[in-house]
Amino acid sequence: MLRQYELVEKVLDYDPNADEAMLNRAYVYTVQKHGTQKRASGDPYFSHPVEVAGLMTDLKLDMATIITALLHDTVEDTLATIDDIEAHFGPEVARLVDGVTKLSKIETMPENERAAENLRKFLLAMSEDIRVLLVKLADRLHNMRTLHFIKKPEKRQRIARETMDIYAPLAERVGMYEYMHEMQALAFRELEPEAYATITGRLEQLRSQDGGQVDAIALKIKQRLAEAGLKVEVYGREKHPFSIWHKMAERHVSFEQVTDIMAFRVLTETEEDCYRALGILHTTWQFLPGKFKDYISTPKSNGYRSLHTSLMYENSMRVEVQIRTREMHRTNEFGLAAHWAYKQGDRPDGAVGWLRDLIEIVDASHDAEELLEHTRMAIYQDRIFAFTPKGALFQLPKGATAVDFAFAVHTNLGTQTAGVKINGRHMPLRTPLNNGDVVEIIKNPHANPQLSWLGFVVTGKARAAIRRAVRMKERAEVAAIGSKLFDEIAARVPARIGKKAIRAAVERLGMDEPDDLMYAIGAAKIPDREVMEALVPGCTAGIEEDEHWERRERAISIRGLTPGVAFDLAPCCHPVPGDRIVGIRRKGETVLVHAIDCMELANGVDSDWIDLAWGNRSVGATGQLSVTIYDRLGTLAEMAGIFAQNKANIITLMQAQIDPPFVTYDVEVEVQDVAHLNRIISALRASDAVAQAERQ
């Protein structure tokens, strides 16, 4: 464990202007607050935050981050509060400690929800300050280093799995490869102990047999580059155990068949030297086609830059070589943390493009499952590069389509996508993109995202935006129906209804906007009578309950039943006055009235059948229709207008099926009799907006 003076000296080495007194106060504060608490290893608990602070000094981070690392567990595990932290160390440190504390409050959640909630809090925290993430990653790394002290194997497994699934990929996503590799190695050792032992044993065996072969190859590479006048440093190493195991599993090969176990890193002075070194190596040894990657001209989304190639060394040995400048190397190993080290005094630059996308996903996600689906896809998949016609470069997951590309460029472009040209040719929107494709999105301001797009898009940003747009479109269409019905309701009010009256009604009903009222009417969430009362208070006082806006089953009379005998209209066929009807009586149940051609009558063959007829004054019942309309802007509103013109009140409207370019709705509508219902069906069939209308 770092002693107090050692920690202070490490900070002063790279930041001579650091507030030494505050660092000392923070060290003493965490020691006092954690007191006699012990870790599973038996060490004093305060040794953990001190070691996390030490990891932050290795990254040469600012003093606020170091103090946050020292205090990051005090609010969670002691009696200290955020107000205490702010009083002693200022608002910046208090804000950072609060951010780290919020990330830690996930241990008691169900596992799947915990993973999703973890990601949500990570992303929201990063949107404010990347230093919160850096402290949390260091906290997890140190916890993984001491994982073996935890006695319960199931707890060790859970922590290791969470590290492998969430923390290591996030470390990679911000470019902290050193943290990622160590987390993966420690988690791998816990999750796959036999595989870990086998691979590390084989590596030890290779090391003892190669007679210093790694050092010899590194020296050979350095000498060859020096002969060409390049001043370089060359390092050789075996690949990490998890990397080897992953490659074995991915390629379905044995350890002996993994031929590029050795990797070498060449550090140059300038970017030009990187390409010169690459040319020299390719002319000295044969390179493997398809294994060359240029991350200098096209960096990874986390800022990683390097040249990667694989060579056939002597004796047909495959070796991997990475070539980069020293400055690239530091950024590659520590990513955004290294970037922050060069921005002392400025706000950390955490709002990079991939982060903005993930924040947008968080805002659009409705539950933990949806969030986890979106963010996992955004974090884990391999990437491809595609270009706009003007040459702007966009990175997308492998398998991404033109729709994913459109949403990556801009959400508004995605929602207006009508077609696409890929490399100058018209192609289906579901076409997967390849590296280097030039993608031209054809847009239409009247276009709308289709629900069917969810069947082929792969980016979380696109999925979230499509779902949001579809929900908004459905709401707008229901509100359009409500607007038509509102006109009918307003016509029954004994006053002229203007905007002022509508605003007052919205306020009386506890709503925010007139649109909310129209949606509630269209979705049948509010009775007509309540709307009228909100528009003109007291206007319904003298009107009987069975007026037009109320259901009229009570106005129905049935001939053929003993007076007082209870009956119900069958929900399967929705008989209305004018239909030929029959009653089915079962013991202990009310009489069920069916239309004579109802298919359900076959199930009542053993029941008592009663010949029935409508009473002379029977009016008002519920008819059920299946209406298929064209999925175009305004067609749903036109359908609602037809019902309004025929003085029929929509009771329920449900989307039953989407089969582009058609949408089918099940509609329950209040009608007077069968003639009224037939007039409505005829009017629907005559409309260009309606493809089919049938009674159910």
XYZ file of C-alpha atoms in Angstrom, residues 184-559:
376
model
C -9.816 -9.805 -18.915
C -6.902 -11.875 -17.621
C -8.133 -11.756 -14.001
C -11.751 -12.472 -14.969
C -10.652 -15.269 -17.324
C -8.679 -16.924 -14.521
C -11.830 -16.974 -12.358
C -14.382 -17.936 -15.023
C -12.318 -20.544 -16.910
C -9.670 -21.742 -14.425
C -8.779 -24.904 -16.367
C -8.389 -23.083 -19.689
C -6.370 -20.334 -17.976
C -4.043 -22.854 -16.325
C -3.583 -24.790 -19.572
C -2.736 -21.733 -21.682
C -0.430 -20.122 -19.108
C 1.293 -23.514 -18.677
C 1.834 -23.790 -22.438
C 3.188 -20.233 -22.532
C 5.639 -21.031 -19.723
C 6.720 -24.137 -21.622
C 7.262 -22.113 -24.810
C 9.208 -19.507 -22.856
C 11.564 -22.118 -21.463
C 12.081 -23.784 -24.852
C 12.516 -20.815 -27.181
C 15.889 -19.854 -25.750
C 15.126 -16.142 -25.761
C 13.549 -16.248 -29.231
C 11.239 -13.279 -28.527
C 14.191 -11.069 -27.608
C 16.135 -12.320 -30.632
C 13.328 -11.454 -33.068
C 12.864 -8.023 -31.451
C 16.602 -7.341 -31.836
C 16.521 -8.496 -35.483
C 13.629 -6.120 -36.268
C 15.396 -3.227 -34.526
C 18.671 -3.878 -36.386
C 16.918 -4.023 -39.772
C 15.139 -0.704 -39.139
C 18.342 0.890 -37.806
C 20.162 -0.085 -41.022
C 17.532 1.967 -42.890
C 18.254 4.975 -40.648
C 15.223 4.688 -38.345
C 15.580 5.281 -34.609
C 13.062 2.960 -32.969
C 12.286 0.970 -29.848
C 11.098 -2.623 -30.288
C 9.335 -4.708 -27.625
C 8.314 -8.354 -27.918
C 5.821 -10.299 -25.837
C 3.509 -13.271 -25.929
C -0.153 -12.533 -26.427
C -2.396 -12.393 -23.374
C -3.908 -15.742 -22.242
C -7.477 -14.502 -22.769
C -6.609 -13.242 -26.269
C -5.188 -16.664 -27.188
C -8.190 -18.494 -25.709
C -10.613 -16.185 -27.529
C -8.805 -16.833 -30.826
C -8.848 -20.608 -30.204
C -12.600 -20.505 -29.519
C -13.321 -18.202 -32.466
C -11.321 -20.256 -35.003
C -12.023 -23.666 -33.412
C -8.308 -24.490 -33.299
C -5.909 -25.943 -30.711
C -3.124 -24.047 -28.943
C -0.561 -25.494 -31.348
C -2.547 -24.175 -34.318
C -2.469 -20.574 -33.062
C 0.579 -19.456 -34.991
C 0.775 -15.744 -34.107
C 1.277 -16.089 -30.360
C 4.224 -13.669 -30.425
C 3.548 -9.959 -30.929
C 6.018 -7.095 -31.356
C 5.591 -3.363 -30.908
C 7.698 -0.822 -32.813
C 7.765 2.745 -31.433
C 8.949 5.463 -33.837
C 9.634 9.194 -33.637
C 7.118 10.429 -36.241
C 4.038 9.316 -38.132
C 6.049 9.250 -41.390
C 8.528 6.860 -39.731
C 5.641 4.458 -39.035
C 4.952 4.033 -42.749
C 8.693 3.853 -43.572
C 9.137 1.097 -40.980
C 6.151 -0.765 -42.415
C 7.646 -0.682 -45.918
C 11.032 -1.944 -44.671
C 9.438 -4.848 -42.759
C 7.283 -5.820 -45.745
C 10.308 -5.885 -48.056
C 12.428 -7.846 -45.541
C 9.882 -10.515 -44.619
C 6.769 -11.725 -46.413
C 3.583 -10.192 -45.014
C 0.279 -12.051 -44.793
C -2.403 -10.621 -47.133
C -5.566 -9.492 -45.367
C -3.771 -9.035 -42.050
C -2.730 -5.400 -42.576
C -4.795 -2.696 -40.816
C -4.150 1.038 -40.916
C -5.580 2.611 -37.766
C -3.464 5.760 -38.262
C -5.348 7.122 -41.265
C -8.659 5.697 -39.945
C -8.448 5.565 -36.118
C -10.808 3.453 -34.023
C -13.747 5.262 -32.454
C -11.919 5.411 -29.103
C -8.956 7.253 -30.663
C -6.662 4.209 -31.029
C -4.020 4.740 -33.766
C -1.457 2.199 -34.989
C -0.379 0.113 -37.990
C -0.985 -3.644 -37.632
C 0.607 -6.298 -39.843
C 1.524 -9.988 -39.670
C 4.814 -11.320 -41.060
C 6.166 -14.742 -42.000
C 9.432 -14.769 -40.062
C 12.204 -17.347 -40.507
C 11.142 -21.018 -40.296
C 7.615 -20.039 -41.386
C 6.857 -18.468 -37.997
C 3.984 -15.961 -37.980
C 4.506 -12.854 -35.876
C 2.263 -9.845 -35.362
C 3.800 -6.359 -35.471
C 2.253 -3.077 -34.318
C 3.907 0.182 -35.416
C 3.121 3.523 -33.763
C 4.713 6.724 -32.467
C 5.502 7.128 -28.767
C 2.701 9.668 -28.417
C 0.244 7.256 -30.064
C 1.459 4.530 -27.713
C 0.591 6.497 -24.587
C -2.834 7.425 -25.946
C -3.447 3.816 -27.050
C -2.590 2.340 -23.664
C -4.579 4.819 -21.569
C -7.044 6.318 -24.054
C -9.190 9.184 -22.788
C -7.236 9.134 -19.532
C -4.083 10.074 -21.472
C -6.050 12.733 -23.338
C -7.241 14.182 -20.016
C -3.634 14.403 -18.788
C -2.960 16.959 -21.541
C -6.047 19.029 -20.687
C -5.162 20.143 -17.154
C -7.388 23.050 -16.185
C -9.981 22.382 -18.899
C -13.204 20.428 -18.728
C -12.516 16.826 -19.791
C -13.558 16.007 -23.328
C -15.986 13.161 -22.648
C -18.591 14.125 -25.236
C -17.121 12.094 -28.085
C -19.383 10.856 -30.885
C -19.936 7.299 -29.657
C -20.811 8.630 -26.207
C -23.416 11.038 -27.619
C -25.027 8.099 -29.457
C -25.208 6.050 -26.261
C -26.694 8.955 -24.302
C -29.393 9.242 -26.977
C -30.095 5.510 -26.559
C -30.439 5.947 -22.782
C -33.010 8.711 -23.304
C -35.039 6.597 -25.755
C -34.972 3.294 -23.806
C -38.059 2.416 -21.790
C -36.774 -0.457 -19.658
C -33.646 -2.278 -18.569
C -33.945 -5.034 -21.188
C -34.252 -2.588 -24.082
C -31.340 -0.506 -22.766
C -29.095 -3.559 -22.378
C -29.956 -4.759 -25.903
C -29.093 -1.381 -27.426
C -25.937 -0.602 -25.469
C -24.460 -4.082 -25.768
C -24.839 -3.869 -29.525
C -23.264 -0.423 -29.503
C -20.281 -1.566 -27.429
C -19.344 -5.095 -28.460
C -19.672 -5.520 -32.199
C -16.831 -5.227 -34.683
C -16.821 -2.066 -36.755
C -16.893 -1.230 -40.468
C -16.165 2.090 -42.214
C -18.567 3.742 -44.662
C -18.486 7.153 -46.355
C -20.975 9.841 -47.315
C -20.798 11.101 -50.942
C -18.797 14.097 -49.626
C -16.219 11.797 -48.005
C -17.270 12.019 -44.328
C -16.308 8.787 -42.546
C -18.666 6.887 -40.219
C -17.885 3.798 -38.147
C -20.686 1.256 -37.702
C -21.060 -2.278 -36.315
C -20.451 -5.116 -38.753
C -23.775 -6.014 -40.418
C -25.067 -2.427 -40.295
C -27.450 -1.370 -43.066
C -28.196 1.858 -44.904
C -30.810 2.720 -42.268
C -28.187 2.372 -39.522
C -25.907 4.636 -41.574
C -28.635 7.275 -41.972
C -29.284 7.418 -38.226
C -25.529 7.535 -37.561
C -25.247 10.643 -39.751
C -28.218 12.358 -38.092
C -31.450 11.238 -36.439
C -33.502 13.528 -38.713
C -31.908 11.958 -41.804
C -32.800 8.504 -40.487
C -36.450 9.406 -39.929
C -36.726 10.848 -43.477
C -35.018 7.925 -45.240
C -36.905 6.812 -48.358
C -34.182 4.980 -50.331
C -30.429 4.522 -50.713
C -27.664 4.411 -53.296
C -24.650 2.285 -52.330
C -21.606 2.963 -54.503
C -23.890 4.733 -56.999
C -26.457 1.918 -57.321
C -30.004 1.853 -55.940
C -30.145 -0.886 -53.301
C -32.720 -2.154 -50.756
C -32.549 -0.426 -47.371
C -31.837 -3.756 -45.667
C -28.557 -4.259 -47.635
C -25.604 -4.831 -45.203
C -22.786 -2.345 -45.741
C -19.175 -3.319 -46.437
C -15.946 -1.544 -45.592
C -15.366 1.437 -47.866
C -18.953 1.689 -49.216
C -20.095 5.150 -50.309
C -23.658 5.563 -49.048
C -26.064 8.186 -50.374
C -29.332 8.412 -48.459
C -32.378 9.456 -50.491
C -34.667 11.368 -48.172
C -38.295 12.446 -48.266
C -39.625 14.950 -45.708
C -42.941 13.056 -45.682
C -41.331 9.636 -45.061
C -41.667 7.859 -41.713
C -39.633 5.057 -40.097
C -41.291 1.675 -40.587
C -41.778 -0.876 -37.827
C -40.407 -3.531 -40.216
C -36.993 -1.782 -40.122
C -36.471 -3.228 -36.656
C -36.058 -6.600 -38.369
C -32.733 -5.621 -39.968
C -31.139 -2.604 -38.233
C -28.318 -3.476 -35.820
C -27.308 -0.222 -34.087
C -28.927 0.713 -30.824
C -29.288 4.320 -31.959
C -31.363 3.305 -34.998
C -33.547 0.853 -33.040
C -34.271 3.422 -30.332
C -35.077 6.173 -32.860
C -37.355 3.892 -34.933
C -39.302 2.773 -31.879
C -39.670 6.367 -30.717
C -40.824 7.550 -34.180
C -43.352 4.704 -34.528
C -44.756 5.500 -31.090
C -45.015 9.191 -31.999
C -46.679 8.383 -35.347
C -49.265 6.156 -33.672
C -49.932 8.842 -31.076
C -50.340 11.492 -33.806
C -52.789 9.283 -35.714
C -54.854 8.560 -32.601
C -54.813 12.299 -31.808
C -56.080 12.977 -35.365
C -58.998 10.638 -34.711
C -59.604 12.414 -31.432
C -59.634 15.774 -33.207
C -62.395 14.561 -35.546
C -64.395 13.196 -32.606
C -63.805 16.407 -30.653
C -65.522 18.434 -33.385
C -68.571 16.210 -32.976
C -68.495 16.605 -29.190
C -68.028 20.389 -29.410
C -71.061 20.641 -31.742
C -73.278 19.336 -28.915
C -72.133 22.000 -26.469
C -74.447 25.055 -26.144
C -71.631 27.504 -26.925
C -69.131 28.326 -29.633
C -65.875 26.583 -28.753
C -62.648 28.466 -29.519
C -58.996 28.097 -28.568
C -59.536 29.812 -25.218
C -62.205 27.281 -24.196
C -60.013 24.363 -25.302
C -57.038 25.648 -23.263
C -59.286 26.041 -20.214
C -60.671 22.498 -20.705
C -57.155 21.056 -20.963
C -56.241 22.753 -17.686
C -59.418 21.557 -15.927
C -58.684 17.968 -17.021
C -55.127 18.148 -15.632
C -53.469 17.823 -19.036
C -50.547 19.758 -20.501
C -51.415 20.308 -24.171
C -54.507 20.231 -26.424
C -52.811 17.290 -28.196
C -53.071 15.319 -24.939
C -56.835 15.908 -24.930
C -57.209 14.832 -28.575
C -55.177 11.685 -27.886
C -57.307 10.831 -24.832
C -60.504 11.231 -26.898
C -59.113 9.173 -29.806
C -57.949 6.405 -27.470
C -61.352 6.379 -25.704
C -59.676 7.223 -22.390
C -62.144 9.967 -21.506
C -65.978 10.000 -21.827
C -67.632 12.551 -24.117
C -69.671 13.889 -21.209
C -66.511 14.703 -19.234
C -65.067 16.584 -22.227
C -68.277 18.626 -22.601
C -68.284 19.459 -18.897
C -64.652 20.588 -19.107
C -65.422 22.829 -22.089
C -68.525 24.442 -20.561
C -68.976 23.567 -16.862
C -72.610 22.748 -16.038
C -73.693 22.230 -19.647
C -74.623 18.547 -19.111
C -76.784 19.102 -16.013
C -80.134 18.889 -17.822
C -79.228 16.134 -20.253
C -80.339 12.569 -19.649
C -77.676 9.909 -19.117
C -78.751 7.931 -22.190
C -77.971 10.732 -24.640
C -75.719 10.200 -27.657
C -72.369 9.989 -25.828
C -73.428 7.135 -23.519
C -73.574 3.434 -24.455
C -77.154 2.467 -25.367
C -77.456 -1.191 -24.453
C -80.215 -0.192 -21.989
C -82.351 1.006 -24.945
C -82.372 -2.533 -26.362
C -85.358 -4.782 -25.766
C -85.571 -8.444 -26.755
C -88.798 -10.234 -27.632
